[in-house]
PDB file of C-alpha atoms and ligand atoms in Angstrom:
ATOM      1  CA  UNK A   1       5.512  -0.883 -43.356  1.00 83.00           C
ATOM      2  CA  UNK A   2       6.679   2.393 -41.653  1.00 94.00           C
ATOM      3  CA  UNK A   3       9.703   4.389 -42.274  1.00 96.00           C
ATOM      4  CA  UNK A   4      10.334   4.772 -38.084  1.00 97.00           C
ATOM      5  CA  UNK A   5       9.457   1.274 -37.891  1.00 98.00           C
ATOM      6  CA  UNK A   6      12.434   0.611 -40.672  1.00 98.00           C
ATOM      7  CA  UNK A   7      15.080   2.647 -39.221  1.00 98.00           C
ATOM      8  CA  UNK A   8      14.408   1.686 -35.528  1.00 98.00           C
ATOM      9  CA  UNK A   9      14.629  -2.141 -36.562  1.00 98.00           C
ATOM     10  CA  UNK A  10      17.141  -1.124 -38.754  1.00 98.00           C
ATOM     11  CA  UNK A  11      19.584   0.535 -36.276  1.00 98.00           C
ATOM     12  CA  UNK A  12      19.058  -1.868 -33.274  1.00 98.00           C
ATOM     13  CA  UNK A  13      20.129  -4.989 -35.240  1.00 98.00           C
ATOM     14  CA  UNK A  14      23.220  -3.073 -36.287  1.00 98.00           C
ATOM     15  CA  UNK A  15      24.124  -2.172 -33.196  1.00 98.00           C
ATOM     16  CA  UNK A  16      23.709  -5.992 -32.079  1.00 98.00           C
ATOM     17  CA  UNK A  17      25.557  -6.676 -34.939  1.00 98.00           C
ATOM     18  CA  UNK A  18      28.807  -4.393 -33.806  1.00 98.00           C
ATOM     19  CA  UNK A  19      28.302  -6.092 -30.639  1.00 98.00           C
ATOM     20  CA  UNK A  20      28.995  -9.393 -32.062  1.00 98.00           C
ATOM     21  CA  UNK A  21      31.753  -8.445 -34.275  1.00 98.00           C
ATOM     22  CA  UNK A  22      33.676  -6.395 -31.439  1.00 98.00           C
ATOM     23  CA  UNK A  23      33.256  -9.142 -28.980  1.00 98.00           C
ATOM     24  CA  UNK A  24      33.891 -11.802 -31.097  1.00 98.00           C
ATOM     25  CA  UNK A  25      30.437 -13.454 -29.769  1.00 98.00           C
ATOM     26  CA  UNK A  26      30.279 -17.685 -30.485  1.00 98.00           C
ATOM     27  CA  UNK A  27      28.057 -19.841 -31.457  1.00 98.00           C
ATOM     28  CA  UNK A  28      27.534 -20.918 -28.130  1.00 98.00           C
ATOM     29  CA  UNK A  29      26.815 -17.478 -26.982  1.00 98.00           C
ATOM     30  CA  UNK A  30      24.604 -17.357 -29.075  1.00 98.00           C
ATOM     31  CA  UNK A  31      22.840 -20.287 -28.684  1.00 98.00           C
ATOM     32  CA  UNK A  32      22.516 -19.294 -24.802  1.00 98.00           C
ATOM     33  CA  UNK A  33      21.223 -15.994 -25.151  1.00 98.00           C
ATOM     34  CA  UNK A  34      18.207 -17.252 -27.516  1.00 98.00           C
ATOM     35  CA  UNK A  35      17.550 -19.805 -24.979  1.00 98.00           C
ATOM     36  CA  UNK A  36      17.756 -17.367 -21.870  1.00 98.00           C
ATOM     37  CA  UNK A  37      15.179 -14.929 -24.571  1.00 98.00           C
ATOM     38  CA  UNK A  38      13.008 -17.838 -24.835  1.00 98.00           C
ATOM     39  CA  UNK A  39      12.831 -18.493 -21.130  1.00 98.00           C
ATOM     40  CA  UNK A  40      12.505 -14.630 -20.458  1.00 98.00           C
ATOM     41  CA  UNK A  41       8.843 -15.345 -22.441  1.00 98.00           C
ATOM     42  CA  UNK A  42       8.154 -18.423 -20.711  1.00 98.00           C
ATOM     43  CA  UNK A  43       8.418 -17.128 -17.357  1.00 98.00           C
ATOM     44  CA  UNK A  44       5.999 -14.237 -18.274  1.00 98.00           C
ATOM     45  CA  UNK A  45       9.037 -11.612 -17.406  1.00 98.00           C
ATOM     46  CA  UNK A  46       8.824  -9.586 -20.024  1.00 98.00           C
ATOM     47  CA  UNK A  47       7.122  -6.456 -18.531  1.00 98.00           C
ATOM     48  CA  UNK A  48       9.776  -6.873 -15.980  1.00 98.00           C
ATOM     49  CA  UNK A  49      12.505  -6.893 -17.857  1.00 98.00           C
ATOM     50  CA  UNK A  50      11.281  -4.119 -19.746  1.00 98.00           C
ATOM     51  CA  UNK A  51      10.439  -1.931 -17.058  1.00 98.00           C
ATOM     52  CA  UNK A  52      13.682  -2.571 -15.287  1.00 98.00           C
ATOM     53  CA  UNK A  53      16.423  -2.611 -17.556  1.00 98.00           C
ATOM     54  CA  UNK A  54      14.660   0.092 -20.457  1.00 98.00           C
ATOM     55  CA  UNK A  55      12.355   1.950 -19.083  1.00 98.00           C
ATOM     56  CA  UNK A  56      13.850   4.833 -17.690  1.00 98.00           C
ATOM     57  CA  UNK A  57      16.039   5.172 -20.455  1.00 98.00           C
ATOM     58  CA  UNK A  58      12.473   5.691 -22.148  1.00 98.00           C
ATOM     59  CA  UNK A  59      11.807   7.838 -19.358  1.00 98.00           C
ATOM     60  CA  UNK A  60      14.585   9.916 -19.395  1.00 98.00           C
ATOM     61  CA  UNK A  61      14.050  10.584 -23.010  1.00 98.00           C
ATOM     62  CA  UNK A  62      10.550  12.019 -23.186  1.00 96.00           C
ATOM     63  CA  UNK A  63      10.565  13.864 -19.788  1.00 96.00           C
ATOM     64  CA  UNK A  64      14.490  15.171 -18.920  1.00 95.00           C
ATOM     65  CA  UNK A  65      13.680  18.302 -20.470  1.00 94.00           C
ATOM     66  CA  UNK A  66       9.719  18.387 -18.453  1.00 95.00           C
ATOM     67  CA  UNK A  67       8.706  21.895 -16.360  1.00 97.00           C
ATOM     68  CA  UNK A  68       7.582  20.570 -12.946  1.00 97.00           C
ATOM     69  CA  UNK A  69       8.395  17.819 -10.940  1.00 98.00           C
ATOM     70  CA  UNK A  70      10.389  14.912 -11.729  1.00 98.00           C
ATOM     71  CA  UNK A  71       8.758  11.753 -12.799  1.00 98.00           C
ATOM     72  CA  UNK A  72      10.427   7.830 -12.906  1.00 98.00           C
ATOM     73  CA  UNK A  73       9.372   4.595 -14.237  1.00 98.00           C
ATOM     74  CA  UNK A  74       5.766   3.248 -14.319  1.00 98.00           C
ATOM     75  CA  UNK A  75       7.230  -0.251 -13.526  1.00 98.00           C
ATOM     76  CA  UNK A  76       5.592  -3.280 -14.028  1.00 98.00           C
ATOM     77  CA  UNK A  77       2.800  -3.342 -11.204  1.00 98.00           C
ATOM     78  CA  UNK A  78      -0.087  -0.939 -11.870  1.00 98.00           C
ATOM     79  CA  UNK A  79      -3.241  -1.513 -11.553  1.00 98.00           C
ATOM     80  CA  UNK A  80      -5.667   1.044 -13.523  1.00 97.00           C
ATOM     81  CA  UNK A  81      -9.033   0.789 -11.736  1.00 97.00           C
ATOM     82  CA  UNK A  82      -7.647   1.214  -8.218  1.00 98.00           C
ATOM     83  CA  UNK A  83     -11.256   2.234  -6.163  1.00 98.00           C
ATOM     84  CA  UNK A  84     -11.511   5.978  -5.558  1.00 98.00           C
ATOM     85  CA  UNK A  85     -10.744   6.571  -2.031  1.00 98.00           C
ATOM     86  CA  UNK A  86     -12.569   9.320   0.499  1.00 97.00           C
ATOM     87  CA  UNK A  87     -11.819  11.090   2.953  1.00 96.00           C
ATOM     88  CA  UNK A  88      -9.579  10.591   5.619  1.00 97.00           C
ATOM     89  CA  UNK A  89      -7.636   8.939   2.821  1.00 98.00           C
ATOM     90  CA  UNK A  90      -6.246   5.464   3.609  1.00 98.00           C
ATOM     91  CA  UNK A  91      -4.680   3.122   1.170  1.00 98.00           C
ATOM     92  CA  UNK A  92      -7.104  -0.255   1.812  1.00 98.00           C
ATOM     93  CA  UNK A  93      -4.742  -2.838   3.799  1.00 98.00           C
ATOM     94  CA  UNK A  94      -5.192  -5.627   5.834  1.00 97.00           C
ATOM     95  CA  UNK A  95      -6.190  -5.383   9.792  1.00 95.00           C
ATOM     96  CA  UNK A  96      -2.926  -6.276  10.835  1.00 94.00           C
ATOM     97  CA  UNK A  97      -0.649  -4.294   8.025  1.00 97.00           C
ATOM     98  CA  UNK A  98       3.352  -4.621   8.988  1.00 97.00           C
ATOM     99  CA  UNK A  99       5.094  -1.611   8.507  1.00 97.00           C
ATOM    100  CA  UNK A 100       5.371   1.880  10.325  1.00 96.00           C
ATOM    101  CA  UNK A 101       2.474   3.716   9.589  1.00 96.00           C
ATOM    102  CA  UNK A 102       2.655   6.975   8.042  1.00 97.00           C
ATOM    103  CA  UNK A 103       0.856  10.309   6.723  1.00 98.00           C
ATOM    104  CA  UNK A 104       1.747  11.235   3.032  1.00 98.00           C
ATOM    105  CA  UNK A 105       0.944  15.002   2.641  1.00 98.00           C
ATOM    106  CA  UNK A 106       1.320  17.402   0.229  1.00 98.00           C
ATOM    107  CA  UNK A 107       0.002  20.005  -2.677  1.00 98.00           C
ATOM    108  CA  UNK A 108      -0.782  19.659  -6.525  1.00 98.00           C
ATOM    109  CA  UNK A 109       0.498  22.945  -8.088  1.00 98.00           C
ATOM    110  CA  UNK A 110       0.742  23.758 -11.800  1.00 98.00           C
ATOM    111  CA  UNK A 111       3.993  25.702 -12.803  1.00 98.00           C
ATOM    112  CA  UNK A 112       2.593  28.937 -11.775  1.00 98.00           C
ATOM    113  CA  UNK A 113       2.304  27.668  -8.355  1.00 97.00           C
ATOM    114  CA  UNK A 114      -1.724  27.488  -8.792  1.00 98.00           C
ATOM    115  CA  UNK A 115      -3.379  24.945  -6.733  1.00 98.00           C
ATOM    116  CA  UNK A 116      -5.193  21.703  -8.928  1.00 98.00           C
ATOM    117  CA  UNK A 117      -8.183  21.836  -7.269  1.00 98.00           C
ATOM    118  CA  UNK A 118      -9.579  17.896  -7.569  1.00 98.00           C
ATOM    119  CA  UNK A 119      -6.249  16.652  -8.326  1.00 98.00           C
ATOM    120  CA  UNK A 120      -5.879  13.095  -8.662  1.00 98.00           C
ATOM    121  CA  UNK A 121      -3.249  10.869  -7.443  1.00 98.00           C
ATOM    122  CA  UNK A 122      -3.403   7.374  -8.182  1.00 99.00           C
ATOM    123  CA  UNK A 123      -1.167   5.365  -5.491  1.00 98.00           C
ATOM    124  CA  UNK A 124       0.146   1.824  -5.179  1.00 98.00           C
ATOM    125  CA  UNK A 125       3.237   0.297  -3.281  1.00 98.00           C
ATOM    126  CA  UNK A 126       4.767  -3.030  -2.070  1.00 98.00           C
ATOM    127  CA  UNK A 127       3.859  -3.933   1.573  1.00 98.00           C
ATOM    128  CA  UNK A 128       6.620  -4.100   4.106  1.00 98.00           C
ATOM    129  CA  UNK A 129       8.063  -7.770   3.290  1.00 97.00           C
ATOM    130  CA  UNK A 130       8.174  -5.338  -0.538  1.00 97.00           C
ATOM    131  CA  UNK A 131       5.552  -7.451  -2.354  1.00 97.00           C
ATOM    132  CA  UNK A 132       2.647  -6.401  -4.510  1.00 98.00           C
ATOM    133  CA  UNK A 133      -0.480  -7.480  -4.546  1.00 98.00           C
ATOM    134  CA  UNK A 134      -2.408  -9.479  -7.645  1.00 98.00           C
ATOM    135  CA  UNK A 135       0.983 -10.153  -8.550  1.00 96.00           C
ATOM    136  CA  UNK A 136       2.968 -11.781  -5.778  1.00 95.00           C
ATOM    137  CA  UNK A 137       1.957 -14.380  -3.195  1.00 94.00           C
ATOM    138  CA  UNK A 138       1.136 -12.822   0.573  1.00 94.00           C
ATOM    139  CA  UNK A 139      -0.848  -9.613   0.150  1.00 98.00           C
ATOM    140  CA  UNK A 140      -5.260  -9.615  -0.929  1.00 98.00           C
ATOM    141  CA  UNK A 141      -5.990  -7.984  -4.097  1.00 98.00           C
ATOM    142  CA  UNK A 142      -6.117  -4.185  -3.896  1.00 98.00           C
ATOM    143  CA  UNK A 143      -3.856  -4.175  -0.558  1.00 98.00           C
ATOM    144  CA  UNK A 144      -2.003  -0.549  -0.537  1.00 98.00           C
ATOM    145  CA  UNK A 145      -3.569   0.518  -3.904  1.00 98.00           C
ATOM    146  CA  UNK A 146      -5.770   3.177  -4.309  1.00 98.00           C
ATOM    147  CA  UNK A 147      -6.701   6.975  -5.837  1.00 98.00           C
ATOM    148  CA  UNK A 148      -6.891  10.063  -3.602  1.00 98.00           C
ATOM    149  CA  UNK A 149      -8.558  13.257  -4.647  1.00 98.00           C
ATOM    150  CA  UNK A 150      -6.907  16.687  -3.735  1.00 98.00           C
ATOM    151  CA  UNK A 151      -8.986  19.481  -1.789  1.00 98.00           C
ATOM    152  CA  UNK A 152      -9.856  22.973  -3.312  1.00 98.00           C
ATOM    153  CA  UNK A 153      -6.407  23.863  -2.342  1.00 98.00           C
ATOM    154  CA  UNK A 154      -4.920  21.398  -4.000  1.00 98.00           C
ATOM    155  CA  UNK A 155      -4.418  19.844  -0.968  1.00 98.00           C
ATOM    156  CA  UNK A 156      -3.677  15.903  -0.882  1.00 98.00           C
ATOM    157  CA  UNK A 157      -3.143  13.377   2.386  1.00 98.00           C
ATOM    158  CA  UNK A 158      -3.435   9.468   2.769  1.00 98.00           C
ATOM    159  CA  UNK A 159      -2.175   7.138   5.247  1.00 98.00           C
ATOM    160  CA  UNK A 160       0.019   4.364   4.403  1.00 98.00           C
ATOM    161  CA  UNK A 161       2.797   2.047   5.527  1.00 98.00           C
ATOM    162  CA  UNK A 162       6.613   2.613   4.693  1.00 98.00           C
ATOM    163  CA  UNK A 163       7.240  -0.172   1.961  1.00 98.00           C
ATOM    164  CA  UNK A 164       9.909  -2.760   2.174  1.00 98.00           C
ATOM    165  CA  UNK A 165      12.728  -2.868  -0.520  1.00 97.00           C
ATOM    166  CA  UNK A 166      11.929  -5.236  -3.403  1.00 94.00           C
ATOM    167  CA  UNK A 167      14.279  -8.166  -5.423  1.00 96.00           C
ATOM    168  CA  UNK A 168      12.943  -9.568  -8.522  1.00 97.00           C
ATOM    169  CA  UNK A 169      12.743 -12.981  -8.561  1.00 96.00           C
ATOM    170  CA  UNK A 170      14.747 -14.851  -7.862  1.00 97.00           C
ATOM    171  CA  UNK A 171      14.311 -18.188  -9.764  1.00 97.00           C
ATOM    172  CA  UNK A 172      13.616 -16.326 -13.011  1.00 98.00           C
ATOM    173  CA  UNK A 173      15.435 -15.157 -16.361  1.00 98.00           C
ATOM    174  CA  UNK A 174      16.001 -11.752 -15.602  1.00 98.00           C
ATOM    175  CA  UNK A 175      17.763 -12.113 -12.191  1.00 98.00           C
ATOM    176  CA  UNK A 176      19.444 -15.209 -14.033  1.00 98.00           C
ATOM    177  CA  UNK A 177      20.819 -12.208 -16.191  1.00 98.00           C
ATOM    178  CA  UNK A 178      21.314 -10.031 -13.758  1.00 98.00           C
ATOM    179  CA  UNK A 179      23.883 -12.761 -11.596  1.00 98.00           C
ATOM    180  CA  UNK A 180      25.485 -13.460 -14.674  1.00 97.00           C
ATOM    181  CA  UNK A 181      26.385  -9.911 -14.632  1.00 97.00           C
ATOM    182  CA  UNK A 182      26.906  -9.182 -11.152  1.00 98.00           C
ATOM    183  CA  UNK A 183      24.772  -6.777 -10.418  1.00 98.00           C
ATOM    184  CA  UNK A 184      22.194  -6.090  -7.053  1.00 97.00           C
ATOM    185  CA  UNK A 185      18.265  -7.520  -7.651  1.00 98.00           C
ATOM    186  CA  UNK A 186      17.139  -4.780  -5.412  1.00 98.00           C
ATOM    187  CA  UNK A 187      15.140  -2.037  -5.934  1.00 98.00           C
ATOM    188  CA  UNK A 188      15.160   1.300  -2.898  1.00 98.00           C
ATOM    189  CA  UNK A 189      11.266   0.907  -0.708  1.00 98.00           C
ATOM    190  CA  UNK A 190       9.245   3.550  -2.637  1.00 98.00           C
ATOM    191  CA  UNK A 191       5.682   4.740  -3.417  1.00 98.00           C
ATOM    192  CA  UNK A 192       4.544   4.794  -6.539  1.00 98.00           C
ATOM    193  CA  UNK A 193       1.934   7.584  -8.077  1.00 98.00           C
ATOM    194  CA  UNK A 194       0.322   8.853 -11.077  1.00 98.00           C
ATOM    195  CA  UNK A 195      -0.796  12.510 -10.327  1.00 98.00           C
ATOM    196  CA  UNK A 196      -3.594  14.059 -13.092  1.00 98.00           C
ATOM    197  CA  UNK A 197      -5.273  16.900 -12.942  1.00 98.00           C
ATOM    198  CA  UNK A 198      -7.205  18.480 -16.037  1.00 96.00           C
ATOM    199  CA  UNK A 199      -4.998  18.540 -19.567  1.00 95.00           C
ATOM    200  CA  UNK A 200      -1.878  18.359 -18.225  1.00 97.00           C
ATOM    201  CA  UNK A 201       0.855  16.391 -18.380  1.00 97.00           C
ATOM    202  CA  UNK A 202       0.417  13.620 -15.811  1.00 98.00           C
ATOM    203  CA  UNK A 203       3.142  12.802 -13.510  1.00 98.00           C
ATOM    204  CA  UNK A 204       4.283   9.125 -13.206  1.00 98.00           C
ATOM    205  CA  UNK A 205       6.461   8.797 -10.278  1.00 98.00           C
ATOM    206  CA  UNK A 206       8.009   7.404  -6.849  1.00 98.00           C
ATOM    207  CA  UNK A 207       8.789   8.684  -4.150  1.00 98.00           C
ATOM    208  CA  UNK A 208      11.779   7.082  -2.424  1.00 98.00           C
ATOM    209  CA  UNK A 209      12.306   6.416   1.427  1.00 98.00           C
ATOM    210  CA  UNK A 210      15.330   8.043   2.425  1.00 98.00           C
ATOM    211  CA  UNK A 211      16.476   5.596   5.331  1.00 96.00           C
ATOM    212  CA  UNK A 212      16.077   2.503   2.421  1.00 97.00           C
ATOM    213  CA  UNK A 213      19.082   0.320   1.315  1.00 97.00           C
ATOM    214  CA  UNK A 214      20.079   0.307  -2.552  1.00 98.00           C
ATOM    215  CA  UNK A 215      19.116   4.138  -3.102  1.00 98.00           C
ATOM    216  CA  UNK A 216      22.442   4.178  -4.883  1.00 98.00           C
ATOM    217  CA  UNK A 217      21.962   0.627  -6.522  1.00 97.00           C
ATOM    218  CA  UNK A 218      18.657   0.572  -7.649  1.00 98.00           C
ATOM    219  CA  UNK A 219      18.142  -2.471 -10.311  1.00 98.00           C
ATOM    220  CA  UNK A 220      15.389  -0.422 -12.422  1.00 98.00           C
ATOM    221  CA  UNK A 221      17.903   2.576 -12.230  1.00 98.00           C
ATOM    222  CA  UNK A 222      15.007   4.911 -11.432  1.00 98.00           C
ATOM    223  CA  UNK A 223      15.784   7.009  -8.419  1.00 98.00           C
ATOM    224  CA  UNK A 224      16.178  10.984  -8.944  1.00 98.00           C
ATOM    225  CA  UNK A 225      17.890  12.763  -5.674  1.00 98.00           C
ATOM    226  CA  UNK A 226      14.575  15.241  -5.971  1.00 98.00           C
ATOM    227  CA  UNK A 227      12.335  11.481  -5.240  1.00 98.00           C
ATOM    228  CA  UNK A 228      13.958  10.443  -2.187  1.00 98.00           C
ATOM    229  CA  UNK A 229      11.934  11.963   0.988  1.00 98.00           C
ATOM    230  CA  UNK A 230      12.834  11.701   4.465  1.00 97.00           C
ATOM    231  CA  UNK A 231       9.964  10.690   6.682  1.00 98.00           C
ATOM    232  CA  UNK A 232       9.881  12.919   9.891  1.00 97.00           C
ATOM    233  CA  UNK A 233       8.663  11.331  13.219  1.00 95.00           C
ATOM    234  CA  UNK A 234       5.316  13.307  14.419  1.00 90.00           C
ATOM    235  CA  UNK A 235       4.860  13.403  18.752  1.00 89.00           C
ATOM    236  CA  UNK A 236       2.119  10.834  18.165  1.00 88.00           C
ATOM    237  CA  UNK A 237       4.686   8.730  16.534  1.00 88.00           C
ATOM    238  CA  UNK A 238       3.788   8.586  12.602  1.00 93.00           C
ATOM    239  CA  UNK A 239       6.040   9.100  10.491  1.00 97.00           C
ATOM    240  CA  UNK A 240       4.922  12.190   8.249  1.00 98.00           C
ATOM    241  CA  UNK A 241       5.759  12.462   4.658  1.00 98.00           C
ATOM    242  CA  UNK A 242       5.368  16.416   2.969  1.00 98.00           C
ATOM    243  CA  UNK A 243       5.889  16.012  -0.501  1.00 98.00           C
ATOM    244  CA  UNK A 244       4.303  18.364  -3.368  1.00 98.00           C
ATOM    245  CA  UNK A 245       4.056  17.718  -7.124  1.00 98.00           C
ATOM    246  CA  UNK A 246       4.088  20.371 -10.083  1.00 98.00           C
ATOM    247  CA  UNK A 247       2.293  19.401 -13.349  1.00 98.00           C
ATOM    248  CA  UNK A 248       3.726  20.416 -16.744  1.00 98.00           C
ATOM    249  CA  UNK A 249       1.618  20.985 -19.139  1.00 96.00           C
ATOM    250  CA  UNK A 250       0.640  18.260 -21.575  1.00 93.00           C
ATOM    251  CA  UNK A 251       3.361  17.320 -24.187  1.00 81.00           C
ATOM    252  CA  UNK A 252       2.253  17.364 -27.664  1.00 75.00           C
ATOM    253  CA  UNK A 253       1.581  14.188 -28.690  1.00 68.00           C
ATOM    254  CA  UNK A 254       3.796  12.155 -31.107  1.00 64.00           C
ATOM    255  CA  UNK A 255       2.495  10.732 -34.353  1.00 63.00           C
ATOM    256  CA  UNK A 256       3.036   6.874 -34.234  1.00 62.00           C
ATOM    257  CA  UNK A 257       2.349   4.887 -37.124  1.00 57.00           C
TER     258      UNK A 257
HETATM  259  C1  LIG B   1       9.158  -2.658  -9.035  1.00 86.00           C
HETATM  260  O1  LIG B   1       8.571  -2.460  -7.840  1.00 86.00           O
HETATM  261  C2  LIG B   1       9.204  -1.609  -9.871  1.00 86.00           C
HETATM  262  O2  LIG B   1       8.666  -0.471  -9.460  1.00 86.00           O
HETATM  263  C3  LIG B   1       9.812  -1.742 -11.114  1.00 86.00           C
HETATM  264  C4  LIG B   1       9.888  -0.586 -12.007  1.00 86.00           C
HETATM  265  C5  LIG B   1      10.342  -2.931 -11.497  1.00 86.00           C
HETATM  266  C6  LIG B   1      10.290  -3.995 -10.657  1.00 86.00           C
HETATM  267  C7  LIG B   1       9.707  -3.850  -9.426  1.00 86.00           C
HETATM  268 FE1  LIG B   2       7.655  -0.687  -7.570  1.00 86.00          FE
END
């Protein structure tokens, strides 16, 4: 037993509680939503949920007040273990990959504006139909996932694809929910990352595509105006993506018991 663990449990059945008295919630209600919670489990959705309806209130929390650039949700579809890619960076994809093809570029800085030497940015994205591999049917295992290492100059590049938007699924629970409500499945095409480099803080991110649908609708609620790049068209025809990320440093860490 754990005094945080108390008043956390504490204060989120009370605040179900005023729900129920305010609204006047029935049995039948009731009854539904334990079903529909039961279901949620069933259908494995639980990361998914979690990941889009809490996490970036999580997110928000810890990091609103962060030095450096602006981090979003981890979501529900990272892979640790991606292989370590070399140089000319390429996420791996299959000979044929839809999508426009396009040169991610950047820097690692700390806050002094130092380059992170070694950097390391762990990438992984939807395809262009937005699905993820290992966890949805179309794309192999390890398609568009992958870690790139920065230069001495803290220097980063890897070629990709511009993503397609994503819906959850759906024939589940949570877009069940989300109907019932009325709101958009859709989450803005984006690239996800982890940047690292030394002890400090790393960054979990996306970047978002600019010329997207549901920027402003974004089921997961994760999209920051300082995320969302616009891709420029290079003579050769690739769209180019310049993008660099400051590390904070390291937050102290919280005692959980
Ligand atoms: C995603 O692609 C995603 O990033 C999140 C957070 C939730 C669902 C799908
Ligand atoms: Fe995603």
């Amino acid at each position: 037993m754990s005094d945080r663990a108390n008043l956390l449990i504490s204060d989120v059945l009370q605040k179900l509680h005023e729900v129920i008295v305010e609204h006047d919630v029935t049995y039948d209600e009731y009854q539904g939503v334990k079903q529909w919670l039961i279901d949620v489990g069933e259908a494995g959705e639980w990361p998914l949920f979690g990941d889009v309806y809490i996490e970036h209130w999580v997110e928000e929390q810890n990091f609103s007040d962060r030095a450096g650039s602006q981090g979003t949700i981890l979501g529900p579809f990272h892979l640790p273990g991606a292989p370590h890619l070399h140089a000319p960076f390429e996420l791996p994809h299959r000979l044929e990959e839809k999508g426009d093809p396009t040169l991610v570029t950047g820097r690692v800085l700390d806050t002094d504006g130092n380059p992170l030497a070694g950097a390391n940015l762990d990438v992984w994205q939807a395809d262009a139909d937005g699905r993820y591999s290992s966890f949805m049917p179309g794309p192999p295992d390890g398609n568009l996932r992958g870690q790139v290492t920065a230069d001495e100059n803290g220097h980063y590049e890897f070629r990709t694809v511009i993503p397609g938007p994503y819906t959850i699924p759906l024939d589940g629970p949570t877009h069940a929910m989300t109907a019932a409500a009325g709101w958009s499945p859709w989450r803005p095409a984006h690239i996800h990352l982890i940047i690292s480099a030394g002890n400090l803080e790393p960054l979990v991110t996306q970047l978002f595509i600019d010329t997207s649908d549901y920027l402003d609708s974004d089921v997961a609620s994760a999209v920051k105006a300082e995320l969302v790049v616009h891709p420029e068209r290079a003579e050769n025809g690739t769209l180019k993506i310049d993008y660099n990320f400051v590390l904070a440093p390291a937050k102290a860490p919280t005692a959980v018991s």
